[in-house]
Coordinates of C-alpha atoms in Angstrom, one line a residue:
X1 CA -11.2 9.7 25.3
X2 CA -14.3 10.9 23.8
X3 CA -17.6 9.3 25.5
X4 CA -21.1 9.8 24.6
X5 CA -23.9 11.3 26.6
X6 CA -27.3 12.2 26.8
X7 CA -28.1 15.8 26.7
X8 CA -31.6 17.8 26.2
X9 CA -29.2 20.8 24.6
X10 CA -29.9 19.2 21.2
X11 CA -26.1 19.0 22.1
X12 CA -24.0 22.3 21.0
X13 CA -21.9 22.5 24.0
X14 CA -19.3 19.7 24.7
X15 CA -17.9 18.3 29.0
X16 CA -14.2 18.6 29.3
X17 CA -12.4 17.6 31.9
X18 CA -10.1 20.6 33.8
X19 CA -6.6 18.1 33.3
X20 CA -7.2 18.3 29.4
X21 CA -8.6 22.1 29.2
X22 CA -5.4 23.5 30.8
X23 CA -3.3 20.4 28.7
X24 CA -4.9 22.3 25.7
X25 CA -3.9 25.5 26.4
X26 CA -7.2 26.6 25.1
X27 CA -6.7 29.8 27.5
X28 CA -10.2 30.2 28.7
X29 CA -12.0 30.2 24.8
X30 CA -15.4 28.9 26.1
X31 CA -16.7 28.9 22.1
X32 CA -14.6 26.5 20.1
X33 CA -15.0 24.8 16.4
X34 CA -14.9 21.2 16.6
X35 CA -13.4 19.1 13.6
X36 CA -13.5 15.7 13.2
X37 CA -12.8 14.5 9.9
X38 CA -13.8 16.9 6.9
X39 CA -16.8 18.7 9.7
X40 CA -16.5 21.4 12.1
X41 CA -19.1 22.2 14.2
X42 CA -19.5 25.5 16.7
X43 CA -19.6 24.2 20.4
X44 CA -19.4 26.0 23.9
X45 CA -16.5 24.0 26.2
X46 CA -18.4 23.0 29.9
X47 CA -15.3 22.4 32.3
X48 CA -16.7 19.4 34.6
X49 CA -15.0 17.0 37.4
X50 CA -13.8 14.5 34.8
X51 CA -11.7 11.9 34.3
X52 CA -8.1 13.2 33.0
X53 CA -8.2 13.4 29.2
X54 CA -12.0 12.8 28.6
X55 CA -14.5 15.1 26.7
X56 CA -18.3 14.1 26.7
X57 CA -20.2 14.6 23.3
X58 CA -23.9 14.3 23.2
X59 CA -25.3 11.5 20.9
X60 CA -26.9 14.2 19.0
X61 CA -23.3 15.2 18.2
X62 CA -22.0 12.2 17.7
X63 CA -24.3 11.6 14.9
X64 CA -23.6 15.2 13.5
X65 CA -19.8 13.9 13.1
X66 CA -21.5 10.7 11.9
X67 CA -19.3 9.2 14.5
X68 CA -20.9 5.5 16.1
X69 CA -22.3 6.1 19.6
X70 CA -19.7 4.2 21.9
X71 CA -16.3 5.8 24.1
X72 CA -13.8 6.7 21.1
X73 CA -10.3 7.8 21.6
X74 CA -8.8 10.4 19.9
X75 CA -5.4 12.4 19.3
X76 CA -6.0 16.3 19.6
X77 CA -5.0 19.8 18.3
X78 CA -5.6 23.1 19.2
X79 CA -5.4 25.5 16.1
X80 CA -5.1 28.8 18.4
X81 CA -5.8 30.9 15.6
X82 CA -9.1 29.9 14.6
X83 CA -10.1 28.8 18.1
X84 CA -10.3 24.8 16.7
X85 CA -9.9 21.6 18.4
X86 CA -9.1 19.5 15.9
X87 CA -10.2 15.3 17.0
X88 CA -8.6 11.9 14.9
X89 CA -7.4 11.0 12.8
X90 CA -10.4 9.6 10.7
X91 CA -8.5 7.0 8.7
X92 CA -10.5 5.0 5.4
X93 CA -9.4 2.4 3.5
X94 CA -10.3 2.3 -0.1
X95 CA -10.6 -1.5 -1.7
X96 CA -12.4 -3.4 -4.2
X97 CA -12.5 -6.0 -2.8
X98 CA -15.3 -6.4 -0.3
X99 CA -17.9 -8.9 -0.9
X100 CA -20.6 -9.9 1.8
X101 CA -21.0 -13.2 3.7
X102 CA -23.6 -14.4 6.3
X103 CA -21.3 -13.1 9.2
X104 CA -20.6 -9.9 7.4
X105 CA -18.5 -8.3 4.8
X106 CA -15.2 -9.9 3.8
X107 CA -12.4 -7.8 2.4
X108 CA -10.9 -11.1 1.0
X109 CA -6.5 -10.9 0.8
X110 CA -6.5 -7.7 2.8
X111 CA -9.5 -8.9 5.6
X112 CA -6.7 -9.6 8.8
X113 CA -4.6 -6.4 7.5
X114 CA -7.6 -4.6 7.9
X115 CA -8.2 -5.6 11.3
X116 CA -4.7 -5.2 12.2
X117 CA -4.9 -1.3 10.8
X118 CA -7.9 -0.9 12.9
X119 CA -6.4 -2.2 16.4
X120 CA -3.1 0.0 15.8
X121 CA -5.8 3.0 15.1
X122 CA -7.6 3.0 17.9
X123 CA -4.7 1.7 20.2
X124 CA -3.3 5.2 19.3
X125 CA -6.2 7.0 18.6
X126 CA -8.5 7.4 15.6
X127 CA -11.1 6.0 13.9
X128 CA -10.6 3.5 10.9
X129 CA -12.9 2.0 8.5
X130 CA -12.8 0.4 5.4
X131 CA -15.1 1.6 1.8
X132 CA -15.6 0.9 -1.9
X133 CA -15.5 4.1 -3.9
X134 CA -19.3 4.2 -5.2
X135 CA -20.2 3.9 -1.7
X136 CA -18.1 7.1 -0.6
X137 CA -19.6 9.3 1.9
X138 CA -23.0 7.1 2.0
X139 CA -21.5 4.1 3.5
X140 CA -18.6 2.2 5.0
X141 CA -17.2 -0.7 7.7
X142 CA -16.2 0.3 11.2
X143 CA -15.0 -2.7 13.2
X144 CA -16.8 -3.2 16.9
X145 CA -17.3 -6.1 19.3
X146 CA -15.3 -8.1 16.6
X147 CA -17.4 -7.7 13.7
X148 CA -17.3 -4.9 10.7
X149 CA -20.6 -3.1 10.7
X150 CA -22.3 -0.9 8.3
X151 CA -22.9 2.9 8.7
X152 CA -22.6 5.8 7.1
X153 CA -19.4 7.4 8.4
X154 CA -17.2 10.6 8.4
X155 CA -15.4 12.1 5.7
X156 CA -12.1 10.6 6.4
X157 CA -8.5 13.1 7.2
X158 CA -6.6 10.7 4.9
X159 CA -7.4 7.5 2.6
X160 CA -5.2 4.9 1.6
X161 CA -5.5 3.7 -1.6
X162 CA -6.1 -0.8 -1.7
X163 CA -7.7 -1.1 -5.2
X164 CA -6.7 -4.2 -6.6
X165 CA -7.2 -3.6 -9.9
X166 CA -5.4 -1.6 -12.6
X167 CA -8.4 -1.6 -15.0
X168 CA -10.8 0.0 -12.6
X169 CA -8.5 3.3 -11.6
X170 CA -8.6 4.4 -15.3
X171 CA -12.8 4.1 -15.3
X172 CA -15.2 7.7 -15.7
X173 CA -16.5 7.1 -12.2
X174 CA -13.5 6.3 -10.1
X175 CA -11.8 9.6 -11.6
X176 CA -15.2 11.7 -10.7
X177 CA -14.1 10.2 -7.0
X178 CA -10.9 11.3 -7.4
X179 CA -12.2 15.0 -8.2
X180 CA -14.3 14.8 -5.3
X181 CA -11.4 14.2 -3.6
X182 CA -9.6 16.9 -4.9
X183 CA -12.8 19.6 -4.0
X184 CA -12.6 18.4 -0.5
X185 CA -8.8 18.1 -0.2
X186 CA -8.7 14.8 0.9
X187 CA -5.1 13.3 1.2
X188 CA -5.2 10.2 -0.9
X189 CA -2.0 7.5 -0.8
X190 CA -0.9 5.6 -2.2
X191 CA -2.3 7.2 -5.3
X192 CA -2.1 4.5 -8.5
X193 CA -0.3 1.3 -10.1
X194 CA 3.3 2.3 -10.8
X195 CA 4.3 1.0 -14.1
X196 CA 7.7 -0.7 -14.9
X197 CA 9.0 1.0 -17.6
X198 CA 8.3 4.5 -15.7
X199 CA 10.2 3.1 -12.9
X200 CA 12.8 1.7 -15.1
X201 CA 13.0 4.8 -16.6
X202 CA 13.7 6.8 -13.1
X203 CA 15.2 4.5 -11.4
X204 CA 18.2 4.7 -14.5
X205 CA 18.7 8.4 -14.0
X206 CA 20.4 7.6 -11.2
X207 CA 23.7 6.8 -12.2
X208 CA 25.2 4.8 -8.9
X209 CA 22.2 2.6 -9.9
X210 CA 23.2 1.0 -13.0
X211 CA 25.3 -1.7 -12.0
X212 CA 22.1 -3.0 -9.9
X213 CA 19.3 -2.6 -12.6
X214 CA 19.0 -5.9 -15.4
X215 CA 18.9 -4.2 -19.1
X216 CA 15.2 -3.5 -20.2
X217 CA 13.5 -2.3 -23.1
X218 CA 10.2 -1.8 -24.2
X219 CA 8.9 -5.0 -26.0
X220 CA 9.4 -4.8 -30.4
X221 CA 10.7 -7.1 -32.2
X222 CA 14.0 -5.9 -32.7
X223 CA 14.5 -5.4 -28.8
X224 CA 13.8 -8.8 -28.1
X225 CA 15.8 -10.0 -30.9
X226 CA 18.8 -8.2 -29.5
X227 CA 18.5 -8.7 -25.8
X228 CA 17.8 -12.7 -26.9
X229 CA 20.7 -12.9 -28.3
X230 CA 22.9 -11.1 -25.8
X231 CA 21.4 -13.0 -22.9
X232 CA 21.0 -16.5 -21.7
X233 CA 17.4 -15.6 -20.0
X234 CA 15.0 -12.9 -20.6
X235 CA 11.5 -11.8 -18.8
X236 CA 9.0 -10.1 -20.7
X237 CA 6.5 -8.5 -18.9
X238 CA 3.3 -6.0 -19.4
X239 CA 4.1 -3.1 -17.2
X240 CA 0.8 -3.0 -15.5
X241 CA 1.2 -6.2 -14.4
X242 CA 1.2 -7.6 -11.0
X243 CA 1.0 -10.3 -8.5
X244 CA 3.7 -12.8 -11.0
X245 CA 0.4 -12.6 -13.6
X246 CA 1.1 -12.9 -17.4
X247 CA 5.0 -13.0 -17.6
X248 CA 7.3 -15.0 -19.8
X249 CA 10.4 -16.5 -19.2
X250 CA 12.5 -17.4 -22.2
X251 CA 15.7 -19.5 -21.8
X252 CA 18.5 -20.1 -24.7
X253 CA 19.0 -24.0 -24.5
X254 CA 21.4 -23.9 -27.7
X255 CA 23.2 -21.4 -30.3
X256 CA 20.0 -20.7 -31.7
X257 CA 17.2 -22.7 -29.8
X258 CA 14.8 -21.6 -27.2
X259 CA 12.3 -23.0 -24.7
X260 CA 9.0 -20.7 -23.6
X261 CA 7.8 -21.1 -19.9
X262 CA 4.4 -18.4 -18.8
X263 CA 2.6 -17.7 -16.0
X264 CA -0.4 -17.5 -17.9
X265 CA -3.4 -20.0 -17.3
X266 CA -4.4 -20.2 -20.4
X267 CA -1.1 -20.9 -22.5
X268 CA -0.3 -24.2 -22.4
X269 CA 4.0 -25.3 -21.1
X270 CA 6.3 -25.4 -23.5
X271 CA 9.6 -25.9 -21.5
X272 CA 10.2 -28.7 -23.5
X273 CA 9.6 -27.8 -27.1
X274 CA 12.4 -25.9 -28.7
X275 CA 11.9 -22.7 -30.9
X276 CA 14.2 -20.6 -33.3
X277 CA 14.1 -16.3 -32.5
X278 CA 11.2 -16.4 -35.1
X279 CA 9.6 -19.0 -34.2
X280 CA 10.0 -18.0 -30.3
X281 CA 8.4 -14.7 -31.6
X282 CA 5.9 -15.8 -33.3
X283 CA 4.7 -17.9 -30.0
X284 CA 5.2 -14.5 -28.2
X285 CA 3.4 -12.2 -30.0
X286 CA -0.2 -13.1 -30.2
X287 CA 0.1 -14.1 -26.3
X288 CA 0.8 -10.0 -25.6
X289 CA -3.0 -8.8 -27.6
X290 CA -1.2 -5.4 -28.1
X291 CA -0.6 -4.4 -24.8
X292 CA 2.6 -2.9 -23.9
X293 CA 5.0 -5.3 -22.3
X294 CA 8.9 -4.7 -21.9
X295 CA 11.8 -7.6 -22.3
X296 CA 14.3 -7.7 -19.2
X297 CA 17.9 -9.5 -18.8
X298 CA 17.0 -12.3 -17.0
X299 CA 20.1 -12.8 -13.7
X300 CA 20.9 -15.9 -12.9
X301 CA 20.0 -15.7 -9.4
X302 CA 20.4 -17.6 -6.0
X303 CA 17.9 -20.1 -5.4
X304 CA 16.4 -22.5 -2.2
X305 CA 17.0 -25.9 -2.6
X306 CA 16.7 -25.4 -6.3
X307 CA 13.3 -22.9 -6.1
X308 CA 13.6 -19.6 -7.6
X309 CA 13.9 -17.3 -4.8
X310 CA 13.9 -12.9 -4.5
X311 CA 13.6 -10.9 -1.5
X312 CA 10.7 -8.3 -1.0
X313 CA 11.6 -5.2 1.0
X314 CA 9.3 -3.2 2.1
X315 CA 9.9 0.5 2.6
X316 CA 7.2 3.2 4.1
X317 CA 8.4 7.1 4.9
X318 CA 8.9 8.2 8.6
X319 CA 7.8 11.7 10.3
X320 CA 11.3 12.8 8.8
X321 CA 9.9 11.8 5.2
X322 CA 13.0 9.8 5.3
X323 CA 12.4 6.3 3.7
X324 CA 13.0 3.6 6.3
X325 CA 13.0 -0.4 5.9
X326 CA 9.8 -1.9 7.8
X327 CA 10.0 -5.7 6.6
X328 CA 11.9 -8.5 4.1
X329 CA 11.2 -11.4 3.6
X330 CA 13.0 -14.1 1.1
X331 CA 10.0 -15.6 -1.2
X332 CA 10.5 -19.0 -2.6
X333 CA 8.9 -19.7 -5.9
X334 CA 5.8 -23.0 -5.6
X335 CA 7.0 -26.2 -7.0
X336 CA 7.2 -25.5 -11.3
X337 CA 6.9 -22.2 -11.0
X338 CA 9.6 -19.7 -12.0
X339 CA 7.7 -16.5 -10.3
X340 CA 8.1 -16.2 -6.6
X341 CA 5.1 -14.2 -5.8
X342 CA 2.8 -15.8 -2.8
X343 CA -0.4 -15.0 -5.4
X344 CA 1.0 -18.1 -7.2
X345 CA 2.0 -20.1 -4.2
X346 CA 5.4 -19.0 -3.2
X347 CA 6.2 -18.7 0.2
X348 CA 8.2 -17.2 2.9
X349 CA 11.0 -17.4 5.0
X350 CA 13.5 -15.4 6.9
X351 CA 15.8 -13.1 4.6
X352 CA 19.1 -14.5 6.5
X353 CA 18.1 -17.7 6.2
X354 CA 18.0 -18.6 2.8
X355 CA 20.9 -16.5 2.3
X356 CA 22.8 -18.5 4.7
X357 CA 21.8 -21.6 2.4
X358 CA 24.8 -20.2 -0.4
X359 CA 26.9 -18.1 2.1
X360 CA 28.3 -17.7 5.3
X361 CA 27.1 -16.2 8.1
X362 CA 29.3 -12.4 7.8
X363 CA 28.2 -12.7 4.0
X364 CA 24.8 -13.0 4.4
X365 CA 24.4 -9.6 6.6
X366 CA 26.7 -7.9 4.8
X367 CA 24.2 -8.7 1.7
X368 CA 21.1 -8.1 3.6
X369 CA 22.7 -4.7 4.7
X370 CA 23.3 -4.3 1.0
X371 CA 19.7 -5.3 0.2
X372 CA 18.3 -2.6 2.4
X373 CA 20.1 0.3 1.6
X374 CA 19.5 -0.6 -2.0
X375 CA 15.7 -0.5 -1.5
X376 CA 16.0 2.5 0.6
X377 CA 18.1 4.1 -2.7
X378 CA 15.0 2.7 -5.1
X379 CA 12.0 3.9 -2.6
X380 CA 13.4 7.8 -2.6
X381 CA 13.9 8.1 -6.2
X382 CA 10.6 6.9 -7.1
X383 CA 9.1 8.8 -5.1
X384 CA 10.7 11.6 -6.1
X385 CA 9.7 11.4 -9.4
X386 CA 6.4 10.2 -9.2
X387 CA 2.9 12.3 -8.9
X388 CA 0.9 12.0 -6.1
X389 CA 1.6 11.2 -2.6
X390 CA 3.5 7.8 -2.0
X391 CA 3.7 6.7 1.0
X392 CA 5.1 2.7 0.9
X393 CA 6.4 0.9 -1.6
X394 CA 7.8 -2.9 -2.0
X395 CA 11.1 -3.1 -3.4
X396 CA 11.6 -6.9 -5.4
X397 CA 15.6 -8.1 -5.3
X398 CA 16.6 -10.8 -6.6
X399 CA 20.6 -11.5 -5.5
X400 CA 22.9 -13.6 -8.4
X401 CA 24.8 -16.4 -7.8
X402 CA 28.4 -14.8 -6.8
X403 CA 26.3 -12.6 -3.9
X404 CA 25.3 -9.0 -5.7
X405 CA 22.0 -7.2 -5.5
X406 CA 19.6 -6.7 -8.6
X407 CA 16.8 -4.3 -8.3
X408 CA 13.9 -6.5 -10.3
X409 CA 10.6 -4.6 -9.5
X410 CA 9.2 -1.8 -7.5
X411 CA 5.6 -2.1 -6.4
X412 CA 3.1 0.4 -4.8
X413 CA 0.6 -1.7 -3.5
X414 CA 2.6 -4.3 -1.8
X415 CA 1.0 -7.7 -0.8
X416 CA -0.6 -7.9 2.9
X417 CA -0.3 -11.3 3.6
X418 CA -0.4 -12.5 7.1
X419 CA 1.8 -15.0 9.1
X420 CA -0.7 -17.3 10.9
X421 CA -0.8 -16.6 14.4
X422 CA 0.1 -13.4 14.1
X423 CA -1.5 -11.2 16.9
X424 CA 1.2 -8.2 16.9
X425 CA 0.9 -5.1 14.8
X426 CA 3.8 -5.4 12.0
X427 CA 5.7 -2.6 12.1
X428 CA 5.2 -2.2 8.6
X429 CA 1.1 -1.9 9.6
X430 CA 2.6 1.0 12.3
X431 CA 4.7 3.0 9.4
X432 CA 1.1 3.3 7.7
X433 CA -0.9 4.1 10.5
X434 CA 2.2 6.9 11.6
X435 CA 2.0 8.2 7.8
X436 CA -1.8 8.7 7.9
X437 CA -1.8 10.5 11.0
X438 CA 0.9 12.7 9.5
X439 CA -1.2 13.5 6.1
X440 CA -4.3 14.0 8.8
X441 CA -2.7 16.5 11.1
X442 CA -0.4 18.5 8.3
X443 CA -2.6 19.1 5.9
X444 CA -6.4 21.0 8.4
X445 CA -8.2 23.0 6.9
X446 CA -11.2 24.0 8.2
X447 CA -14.0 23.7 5.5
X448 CA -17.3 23.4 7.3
X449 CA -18.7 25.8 9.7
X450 CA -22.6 24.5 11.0

């Protein structure tokens, strides 16, 4: 626990308590560097009568580290070698999505996950706070006596990555960010959109795979032609796209017939009107304004109580960098929709229950089983074969009618929607908070020497 004092000494020495001196094994070094986020600052240790597992900091410290002046707790390293006590982790969130309100800023879907990171943080020590990127390094939100409060605030150990939007990661300024993240050495996850051809393409490397992955091709005319034609339902969907946004569901109702359902506000239903391939196409195309969109075998899948129904896992690596299942959940498509995704109105329910609703009760674990080891399959291979550092990924399955698995989506910024009521940290919340403090402590470097 670090606790702030007044001190005349303009504050270059720091009070340790004799319990967490000799826990240290800092061997009698009196002159120590002290690092808190991307700063180290020279300071001579004072062994005091102290409460086990305290140091005092001036308040002219504090502010050096940028650090608010109140009792912080903290996890702790000794690097022996360069005589280094290394204090955190500093943990940031990066979002777009913060706008202000009278009571204060409101980080909009991600608002309660963001108070949930921060609890888990400082339960097990380490400072959290949440930041747009044109703000970095000048300002941020650090949550105290219940409210987020603005301050400018350490270079954080490790960010991870909430930007909502696809557009905005490709702009001139967010990638000068990301260089300045690169100068200082900043661990950043998870690092971008995936796209679905990219993981379509990596996920079919993997032979053992194939049986579990609907055929998919890049959108042209003659794909679609031929995939219409083999198939009863087809998807297309941009591969940037998210959230259920902007997908088309085509469904053969004769030998050559076809109705046209989106997810698009501004095209109008068609369910009911019936198109030849040509015609169908013709709809299709100006819909897409050139972007690059793939066509997918649409499964026949399980549904609840006649909703259209998929199961998101999510996944998030361990101290082992094994991948490890933190949460499903069965998602049930809103009334007239075909897309499952809560952005739409879908909702949620408990994996084995709505499996239980078409099988029995050995079925339905022996699926879910299936489900998880499936996602576990998906998460490592992407990850494998993606840049950057990835840290958590949701895995969309869909399961067909006679019981088997299909692998329909892999996301990296998974949803953080909260069950009302909830007061517990998610475990999948704890796999984050466990991964940041990994990337904090693995990767010091000292790179500031005042």
């Amino acid at each position: 626990m670090i606790k702030p004092i007044k001190l005349t000494d303009k504050g270059k020495s720091i009070h340790m308590s004799a319990n967490l001196y000799k826990q240290l094994q800092l061997n009698n070094h009196i002159n120590l560097h002290i690092s808190i986020g991307q700063k180290t600052i020279s300071a001579k240790v004072q062994i005091e009568d102290l409460p086990d597992h305290t140091i005092h900091l001036s308040e002219h410290l504090m502010q050096s580290f940028f650090l608010p002046i109140q009792p912080l707790k903290f996890q702790a390293i000794v690097l022996p070698e360069s005589q280094t006590l290394k204090l955190g982790p500093i943990v940031a969130l990066l979002t777009d999505s913060i706008t202000n309100k009278s009571e204060g800023p409101y980080f909009r879907s991600i608002h309660l996950f963001c108070e949930e990171l921060q609890q888990g943080i400082r339960e097990q020590g380490g400072f959290f706070y949440v930041f747009s990127y044109d703000q970095f390094l000048k300002q941020g939100y650090f949550f105290e006596n219940d409210k987020w409060k603005k301050a400018q605030l350490p270079a954080p150990d490790v960010i991870y990555n909430r930007i909502h939007s696809r557009v905005l990661e490709h702009k001139p300024k967010f990638k000068e960010f990301r260089q300045k993240l690169n100068e200082l050495m900043i661990p950043f996850f998870n690092d971008r959109f995936l796209s679905k051809w990219e993981v379509y393409e990596q996920l079919t490397e993997e032979p053992k795979l194939d049986s579990y992955i609907p055929e998919t091709k890049l959108f042209s005319k003659k794909h679609f032609f031929d995939l219409a034609q083999k198939y009863d339902t087809l998807f297309v969907k941009p591969i940037h796209g998210s959230q259920g946004r902007n997908i088309i569901k085509v469904n053969r109702v004769a030998d050559s017939l076809y109705s046209l359902e989106t997810s698009l506000k501004f095209v109008p239903a068609k369910k009911e009107e019936k198109f030849s391939l040509d015609e169908l196409y013709q709809q299709i195309k100006p819909i897409l304004h050139n972007q690059i969109y793939i066509v997918q075998q649409g499964i026949p899948l399980m549904t609840f109580q006649t909703a259209s129904m998929d199961f998101r896992v999510l996944c998030h690596q361990n101290r082992q960098n094994d991948w490890i299942v933190t949460s499903t959940v069965a998602r049930i498509a809103a009334k007239q929709e075909f897309v499952s995704n809560l952005a739409r109105g879908g909702t949620l329910t408990r994996p084995l229950n709505a499996l239980r609703t078409s099988m029995d009760h050995n079925k339905s674990r022996e699926v879910l089983a299936l489900m998880k080891e499936l996602a576990i399959e998906a998460a490592s291979i992407v990850s494998q074969n993606s840049q950057g550092i990835i840290g958590e990924l949701g895995i969309d399955i869909g399961i067909d009618q006679a019981g088997n698995p299909w692998l329909i989506e892999v996301n990296s910024k998974p949803s953080k929607n909260f069950e009302d009521g909830t007061t517990k940290i998610r475990p999948s919340a704890r796999a984050i908070i466990e991964f940041c403090t990994i990337l904090a402590f693995d990767t010091v470097v000292i790179k500031e020497d005042l």
